[in-house]
Amino acid sequence: MTKILDDLLYLGASDYSEHKFERIYQIEEGMAYNSYLLLDDKTVLFDTCDKSVGEHFLEALKEGLGKRKLDYIVVHHMEPDHSYELGEVIKLYPEAKILITAQGANILKEYLLEDYKERIINPCSSYRLNTGHHLFSFIPAPLVHWPEVMFSYDEKTCTLFSADAFGTFGGNKAGLFSNEITLDDHFVSEMRRYYSNIVGKFGPNVVNVLKKASALKIDRILALHGPIWVDKLDKIIALYTKWATYEPEQKDCMIVCGSVYGHTLTAAKKLQQVLAEKGVKASFFDATETEASYLVSEAFRVKTIVICSITYATNIFPPIENFLTDLSHLGLTKRTYAIMENGSWAPQAGSKIKDVLASFKDSCVLQPVLTVRGAFDEKNQMGSLEAFGDNIVNSLK
Ligand SMILES: Cc1cc2nc3c(=O)[nH]c(=O)nc-3n(C[C@H](O)[C@H](O)[C@H](O)COP(=O)(O)O)c2cc1C
Ligand SMILES: [Fe+2]
Ligand SMILES: [Fe+2]
């Protein structure tokens, strides 16, 4: 069993059988469900795990404890990907006290159909758990991303237990500790995809808890998914700060296109080429072929979003409409939008998209909308496309 500290064991595991997280987000390289066991003078279990790795977890817990009893269970998050085995653990270790927020205790009752009132401790801000060589305090982190979430902090080892925050998609095959992995573009983009889709809506709450955490000396972050962060802490905290405040990560541009017969795709590709000639490397997504979570993640990364949509039965093409709905639900702000519409007889996608974007805070829409009717008319429309491209380039300055 992997040791994180002399008296702190890793009990989690990675699942590679499920291909979607929360039934909607594609996972390409598995998913890690982390859990931790402290074997100090007192024993403490920090969270359980998902159903998919439940058996492994229970075995690891029994082996880790050996003949010792379990004194405390800390529940940072009641979502079943971390609490699936909680009911079993509560029954197996009847002496264990349960540290959980008041809101968490309510949710626990909803799932376990028992309140375990006499075993529950709601740690208030002055509450400290002294286990012998460790001293824990508890930090509420409401709506990061459920209401009952809390972090905990051990002041003796400067360890922050951060619930889902700083988690990512992907199993821990490449390395359990962050110093075994490279924070390359792919890793960061999977972290962003996890953050933006799952926590993205709750930026202000993330900002609040980051502010509280900034007062602490942190040497290691133990999240419920992804690697154990023992280095690169400044980098991941800086990324989280950007994402939580909806600041574009880079002054880049993405093109999202929705087309049935390919004419809008051709025009959008032409735009990508025009932008490249002007020195802007825009990423390109066919909304009919890309899972929404990747579009959302890229929207959190870039500054300018070019939306290309056909008019579809007088409306926005549904995959593009879905993308806009996602951005609206997540409360994405501080972006610039450019619109290319197509319509064979009465183009309306552009004005409908503008209507949707009107409710996006601190965002602006470049003028004019570029209208394509059926096929892109290279002979007569190249000038308009060039001007459209110049507007986009200027928005990135
Ligand atoms: C099912 C369907 C409904 C459409 N509805 C409209 C419409 O209401 N108004 C319009 O001007 N064009 C409409 N169009 C035409 C498209 O907006 C677009 O001009 C055409 O699909 C060509 O672009 P594409 O090759 O990128 O798909 C419709 C096309 C399809 C396939
Ligand atoms: Fe969660
Ligand atoms: Fe989770």
XYZ file of C-alpha atoms and ligand atoms in Angstrom:
430
model
C 0.000 0.000 0.000
C 1.427 3.389 -0.955
C 2.560 5.646 1.860
C 2.106 9.394 1.481
C 3.615 10.094 4.895
C 4.954 7.588 7.426
C 1.504 7.350 8.967
C -0.696 8.272 5.980
C -1.719 5.620 3.462
C -3.290 5.940 0.025
C -6.408 3.745 -0.175
C -7.763 4.875 -3.529
C -7.746 3.215 -6.905
C -8.239 4.019 -10.571
C -11.071 2.626 -12.640
C -10.563 2.000 -16.342
C -13.853 0.239 -17.089
C -16.219 3.223 -17.221
C -15.941 5.376 -20.326
C -17.990 8.268 -19.032
C -17.785 10.169 -15.768
C -21.170 11.153 -14.308
C -22.585 9.334 -17.362
C -21.838 12.313 -19.617
C -18.159 13.246 -19.673
C -15.950 11.090 -21.822
C -12.975 9.737 -19.903
C -10.150 8.642 -22.138
C -7.704 7.383 -19.549
C -9.771 6.172 -16.602
C -10.633 7.943 -13.383
C -8.943 7.947 -9.990
C -10.974 7.832 -6.792
C -8.732 8.814 -3.912
C -9.134 7.992 -0.259
C -6.648 8.295 2.602
C -6.075 6.541 5.931
C -4.181 8.136 8.813
C -2.618 5.747 11.331
C -1.641 8.159 14.099
C -2.445 7.677 17.826
C -5.970 7.976 16.479
C -6.961 6.499 13.128
C -8.802 8.604 10.559
C -10.319 7.666 7.210
C -10.640 10.558 4.764
C -13.572 9.777 2.444
C -14.440 6.451 0.827
C -14.697 5.946 -2.915
C -16.779 5.144 -5.964
C -18.731 1.920 -6.503
C -16.362 0.942 -9.337
C -13.411 0.559 -6.957
C -15.397 -0.261 -3.823
C -14.165 -3.799 -3.312
C -10.522 -2.797 -3.638
C -11.085 0.087 -1.233
C -12.688 -2.022 1.510
C -9.872 -4.577 1.286
C -7.271 -1.814 1.462
C -9.003 -0.253 4.459
C -9.071 -3.559 6.361
C -5.440 -4.257 5.508
C -4.374 -0.720 6.352
C -6.023 -0.765 9.764
C -4.853 -4.266 10.634
C -6.038 -4.913 14.150
C -6.650 -1.272 14.953
C -10.101 0.240 15.222
C -11.210 3.220 13.194
C -11.666 6.347 15.324
C -12.831 8.944 12.801
C -14.259 9.201 9.316
C -13.881 12.610 7.673
C -16.433 13.193 4.926
C -15.287 16.023 2.681
C -17.942 15.408 0.052
C -21.126 13.316 0.026
C -21.289 12.789 -3.737
C -21.439 9.019 -4.240
C -18.181 8.889 -6.217
C -16.611 9.401 -2.761
C -19.268 8.186 -0.362
C -20.455 4.999 -2.039
C -18.833 2.816 0.642
C -19.604 5.169 3.546
C -22.607 3.151 4.740
C -20.536 -0.023 4.763
C -17.647 1.628 6.636
C -20.015 3.136 9.223
C -21.408 -0.342 9.885
C -18.011 -2.067 9.903
C -16.528 0.383 12.409
C -19.313 1.257 14.861
C -16.988 3.255 17.126
C -15.911 5.695 14.423
C -17.111 9.270 14.782
C -18.143 10.979 11.556
C -16.800 14.477 10.879
C -19.061 16.165 8.360
C -20.697 19.571 7.816
C -24.300 20.058 8.973
C -25.398 20.168 5.327
C -23.375 17.000 4.717
C -25.155 15.264 7.607
C -28.493 16.057 5.937
C -27.306 14.583 2.653
C -25.830 11.554 4.425
C -29.282 10.825 5.845
C -30.796 11.041 2.343
C -28.446 8.346 1.072
C -28.035 6.058 4.094
C -31.624 6.456 5.326
C -30.312 6.788 8.871
C -29.014 9.922 10.546
C -26.253 8.440 12.785
C -26.827 11.531 14.928
C -24.973 10.248 17.969
C -21.850 9.604 15.897
C -21.751 12.843 13.956
C -19.516 15.829 14.731
C -20.041 19.061 12.755
C -16.649 20.740 12.984
C -17.029 24.479 13.555
C -14.272 26.936 12.638
C -12.578 26.624 16.045
C -12.823 22.818 16.137
C -9.494 20.976 16.017
C -8.956 17.238 15.689
C -5.757 16.257 17.478
C -4.768 12.729 16.487
C -1.435 12.694 18.330
C 1.070 13.950 15.795
C -1.347 15.766 13.499
C -3.707 18.650 14.147
C -6.593 19.138 11.742
C -8.834 22.106 11.143
C -11.817 22.096 8.802
C -12.666 24.643 6.137
C -16.181 24.795 4.680
C -16.099 24.947 0.866
C -19.803 25.303 0.051
C -20.714 24.729 -3.578
C -17.323 23.568 -4.704
C -19.375 21.933 -6.227
C -21.964 20.509 -3.778
C -23.269 22.497 -0.795
C -21.797 20.279 1.945
C -18.188 20.247 0.749
C -15.374 20.959 3.195
C -11.594 20.892 3.029
C -9.385 19.881 5.918
C -5.907 21.009 6.813
C -3.215 19.403 8.933
C -1.042 22.153 10.352
C 1.680 19.700 11.447
C 2.455 18.501 7.916
C 0.962 21.433 5.944
C -1.345 19.052 4.099
C -4.568 20.291 2.521
C -7.339 17.798 1.773
C -9.189 19.579 -1.036
C -12.178 17.362 -1.927
C -12.867 17.582 -5.706
C -10.801 20.768 -6.102
C -7.510 20.213 -7.960
C -8.881 16.934 -9.262
C -8.842 15.859 -12.876
C -10.050 13.212 -15.261
C -7.704 10.271 -15.730
C -6.456 7.363 -13.662
C -3.184 7.404 -11.775
C -1.452 4.897 -14.064
C 1.169 7.436 -15.114
C 2.080 8.162 -11.500
C 0.328 8.649 -8.191
C 2.475 11.607 -7.161
C 2.599 14.844 -9.115
C 6.402 14.725 -9.311
C 6.046 11.610 -11.482
C 3.920 13.380 -14.083
C 4.440 16.288 -16.441
C 1.998 19.158 -16.359
C 1.942 19.237 -20.160
C -0.787 20.681 -22.401
C -2.736 17.434 -22.386
C -2.672 17.110 -18.596
C -3.693 20.745 -18.091
C -6.464 20.442 -20.668
C -7.923 17.388 -18.896
C -7.723 19.273 -15.580
C -9.470 22.235 -17.186
C -12.105 19.986 -18.751
C -12.819 18.513 -15.311
C -12.869 21.920 -13.601
C -14.855 23.822 -16.207
C -17.600 21.255 -16.674
C -18.014 20.153 -13.073
C -17.028 23.121 -10.938
C -17.047 25.911 -13.577
C -20.397 27.366 -12.552
C -19.189 27.987 -9.007
C -16.254 30.322 -9.673
C -17.070 32.787 -6.853
C -17.231 29.912 -4.340
C -13.880 28.609 -5.551
C -12.424 32.112 -5.192
C -13.683 32.231 -1.568
C -12.113 28.959 -0.565
C -8.856 29.749 -2.410
C -8.708 32.963 -0.398
C -9.048 30.995 2.843
C -6.421 28.500 1.677
C -4.003 31.269 0.687
C -3.494 32.021 4.397
C -2.148 28.494 4.933
C 1.301 27.089 4.286
C 0.611 24.216 1.921
C 3.221 21.559 1.115
C 0.890 18.957 -0.313
C -2.655 18.811 -1.662
C -4.663 15.607 -1.415
C -7.578 15.815 -3.835
C -10.255 13.192 -4.366
C -9.334 12.644 -8.043
C -6.057 12.751 -9.914
C -2.532 12.791 -8.545
C -1.329 13.651 -5.069
C 0.078 17.134 -5.436
C 3.505 17.278 -3.849
C 4.972 19.815 -6.274
C 3.774 22.254 -8.982
C 1.408 23.698 -6.343
C 1.964 27.283 -7.463
C 1.097 26.319 -11.035
C -2.149 24.517 -10.229
C -3.266 27.216 -7.796
C -2.554 29.864 -10.475
C -4.591 27.880 -13.020
C -7.481 27.469 -10.586
C -7.411 31.177 -9.811
C -7.710 31.997 -13.520
C -10.487 29.498 -14.136
C -12.409 30.527 -11.007
C -12.336 34.194 -12.026
C -13.231 33.296 -15.651
C -10.069 34.993 -16.916
C -9.057 33.573 -20.281
C -6.066 31.306 -19.747
C -4.523 32.504 -23.008
C -5.215 35.223 -25.556
C -6.247 32.593 -28.062
C -9.201 31.962 -30.323
C -11.443 28.960 -30.939
C -13.781 28.327 -33.868
C -16.871 26.206 -33.197
C -18.840 25.181 -36.225
C -22.262 23.611 -36.787
C -23.049 22.603 -40.357
C -25.189 19.922 -42.024
C -23.944 19.796 -45.626
C -20.429 21.125 -45.065
C -20.655 24.600 -46.617
C -20.403 26.398 -43.281
C -17.543 24.087 -42.337
C -15.715 25.101 -45.519
C -16.235 28.787 -44.751
C -15.125 28.315 -41.128
C -11.987 26.435 -42.264
C -11.314 29.309 -44.669
C -11.536 31.660 -41.701
C -9.061 29.509 -39.783
C -6.695 29.842 -42.742
C -7.199 33.613 -42.959
C -6.472 33.924 -39.220
C -3.344 31.796 -39.573
C -2.130 34.158 -42.303
C -2.680 37.015 -39.861
C -0.617 35.204 -37.209
C -3.474 33.759 -35.107
C -3.597 30.019 -34.627
C -7.261 29.281 -33.917
C -8.366 25.881 -32.619
C -11.193 24.314 -34.611
C -14.142 22.214 -33.451
C -16.960 20.604 -35.386
C -19.766 20.805 -32.833
C -21.516 17.823 -34.390
C -18.538 15.593 -33.703
C -17.059 16.909 -30.478
C -18.378 16.044 -27.054
C -19.659 19.187 -25.343
C -17.181 18.961 -22.443
C -14.246 19.617 -24.802
C -15.942 22.702 -26.240
C -16.622 24.044 -22.751
C -13.040 23.428 -21.671
C -11.632 25.263 -24.688
C -14.056 28.147 -24.089
C -12.574 28.522 -20.588
C -9.068 28.600 -22.119
C -9.450 31.130 -24.927
C -10.377 34.793 -25.098
C -12.311 34.919 -28.366
C -14.926 32.395 -29.455
C -16.041 32.302 -33.094
C -19.452 30.715 -33.457
C -20.396 29.450 -36.911
C -23.917 28.107 -37.244
C -26.400 27.340 -39.921
C -29.963 28.557 -39.515
C -31.992 25.483 -38.693
C -35.767 25.720 -39.000
C -35.482 29.474 -38.256
C -33.270 28.825 -35.234
C -29.694 28.139 -34.133
C -28.393 24.697 -35.164
C -29.003 22.495 -32.067
C -25.366 21.444 -31.357
C -24.398 25.127 -31.340
C -27.430 26.053 -29.271
C -26.418 23.348 -26.773
C -22.912 24.791 -26.586
C -24.297 28.266 -25.858
C -26.623 26.810 -23.237
C -23.652 25.115 -21.556
C -21.706 28.389 -21.467
C -24.746 30.195 -20.106
C -25.303 27.582 -17.367
C -21.651 27.749 -16.395
C -21.763 31.546 -16.240
C -18.776 32.062 -18.507
C -17.866 35.760 -18.632
C -15.079 37.972 -20.014
C -15.147 36.576 -23.562
C -15.401 38.101 -27.013
C -17.627 36.421 -29.584
C -17.648 36.581 -33.373
C -20.545 35.098 -35.333
C -20.692 33.500 -38.762
C -24.184 32.418 -39.830
C -25.498 30.467 -42.761
C -29.026 30.485 -44.149
C -30.189 29.498 -47.605
C -33.244 31.771 -47.695
C -33.668 33.745 -44.439
C -30.524 33.591 -42.261
C -31.516 34.066 -38.614
C -28.928 32.097 -36.642
C -26.797 35.226 -36.114
C -29.510 37.330 -34.515
C -30.670 34.381 -32.392
C -27.095 33.799 -31.188
C -26.792 37.516 -30.367
C -29.982 37.270 -28.301
C -28.478 34.446 -26.261
C -25.136 36.228 -25.812
C -26.871 39.433 -24.651
C -27.293 37.849 -21.206
C -23.599 36.877 -20.883
C -21.878 39.178 -18.376
C -18.769 41.176 -19.352
C -18.828 39.775 -22.870
C -18.903 41.465 -26.238
C -19.981 40.482 -29.723
C -17.910 41.671 -32.675
C -19.776 43.428 -35.481
C -20.799 42.684 -38.138
C -22.037 39.099 -38.232
C -20.687 37.374 -41.337
C -23.533 35.888 -43.359
C -23.013 33.009 -45.776
C -25.906 31.972 -48.015
C -25.539 28.329 -48.918
C -22.013 28.111 -50.312
C -19.250 30.554 -49.347
C -18.745 32.845 -52.340
C -14.981 33.118 -52.475
C -15.011 35.565 -55.386
C -17.281 38.120 -53.705
C -16.940 37.393 -49.989
C -13.188 37.156 -49.438
C -13.033 40.860 -48.500
C -15.735 40.386 -45.853
C -13.971 37.307 -44.486
C -10.675 39.234 -44.286
C -12.402 42.071 -42.377
C -14.119 39.523 -40.116
C -10.679 37.993 -39.461
C -9.135 41.432 -38.718
C -11.812 42.067 -36.083
C -10.968 38.758 -34.437
C -7.228 39.464 -34.509
C -7.825 42.889 -32.924
C -9.946 41.329 -30.169
C -6.923 39.312 -29.073
C -4.605 42.306 -28.609
C -33.214 20.923 -41.640
C -32.726 22.246 -42.134
C -33.432 23.393 -41.818
C -33.035 24.619 -42.318
N -33.724 25.745 -41.982
C -33.366 26.934 -42.518
C -34.074 28.134 -42.207
O -35.006 28.140 -41.416
N -33.704 29.294 -42.803
C -32.669 29.342 -43.667
O -32.356 30.410 -44.197
N -31.941 28.223 -43.957
C -32.267 27.029 -43.404
N -31.547 25.904 -43.681
C -30.357 26.028 -44.554
C -29.106 26.141 -43.688
O -29.173 27.263 -42.863
C -27.825 26.218 -44.534
O -27.923 27.337 -45.385
C -27.588 24.955 -45.330
O -27.745 23.806 -44.521
C -26.193 24.959 -45.969
O -25.186 25.037 -45.015
P -24.355 23.725 -44.596
O -23.831 23.098 -45.851
O -23.273 24.264 -43.719
O -25.281 22.800 -43.869
C -31.912 24.679 -43.161
C -31.191 23.529 -43.436
C -31.579 22.322 -42.919
C -30.780 21.096 -43.251
Fe -18.079 15.917 -6.709
Fe -15.623 13.682 -7.252
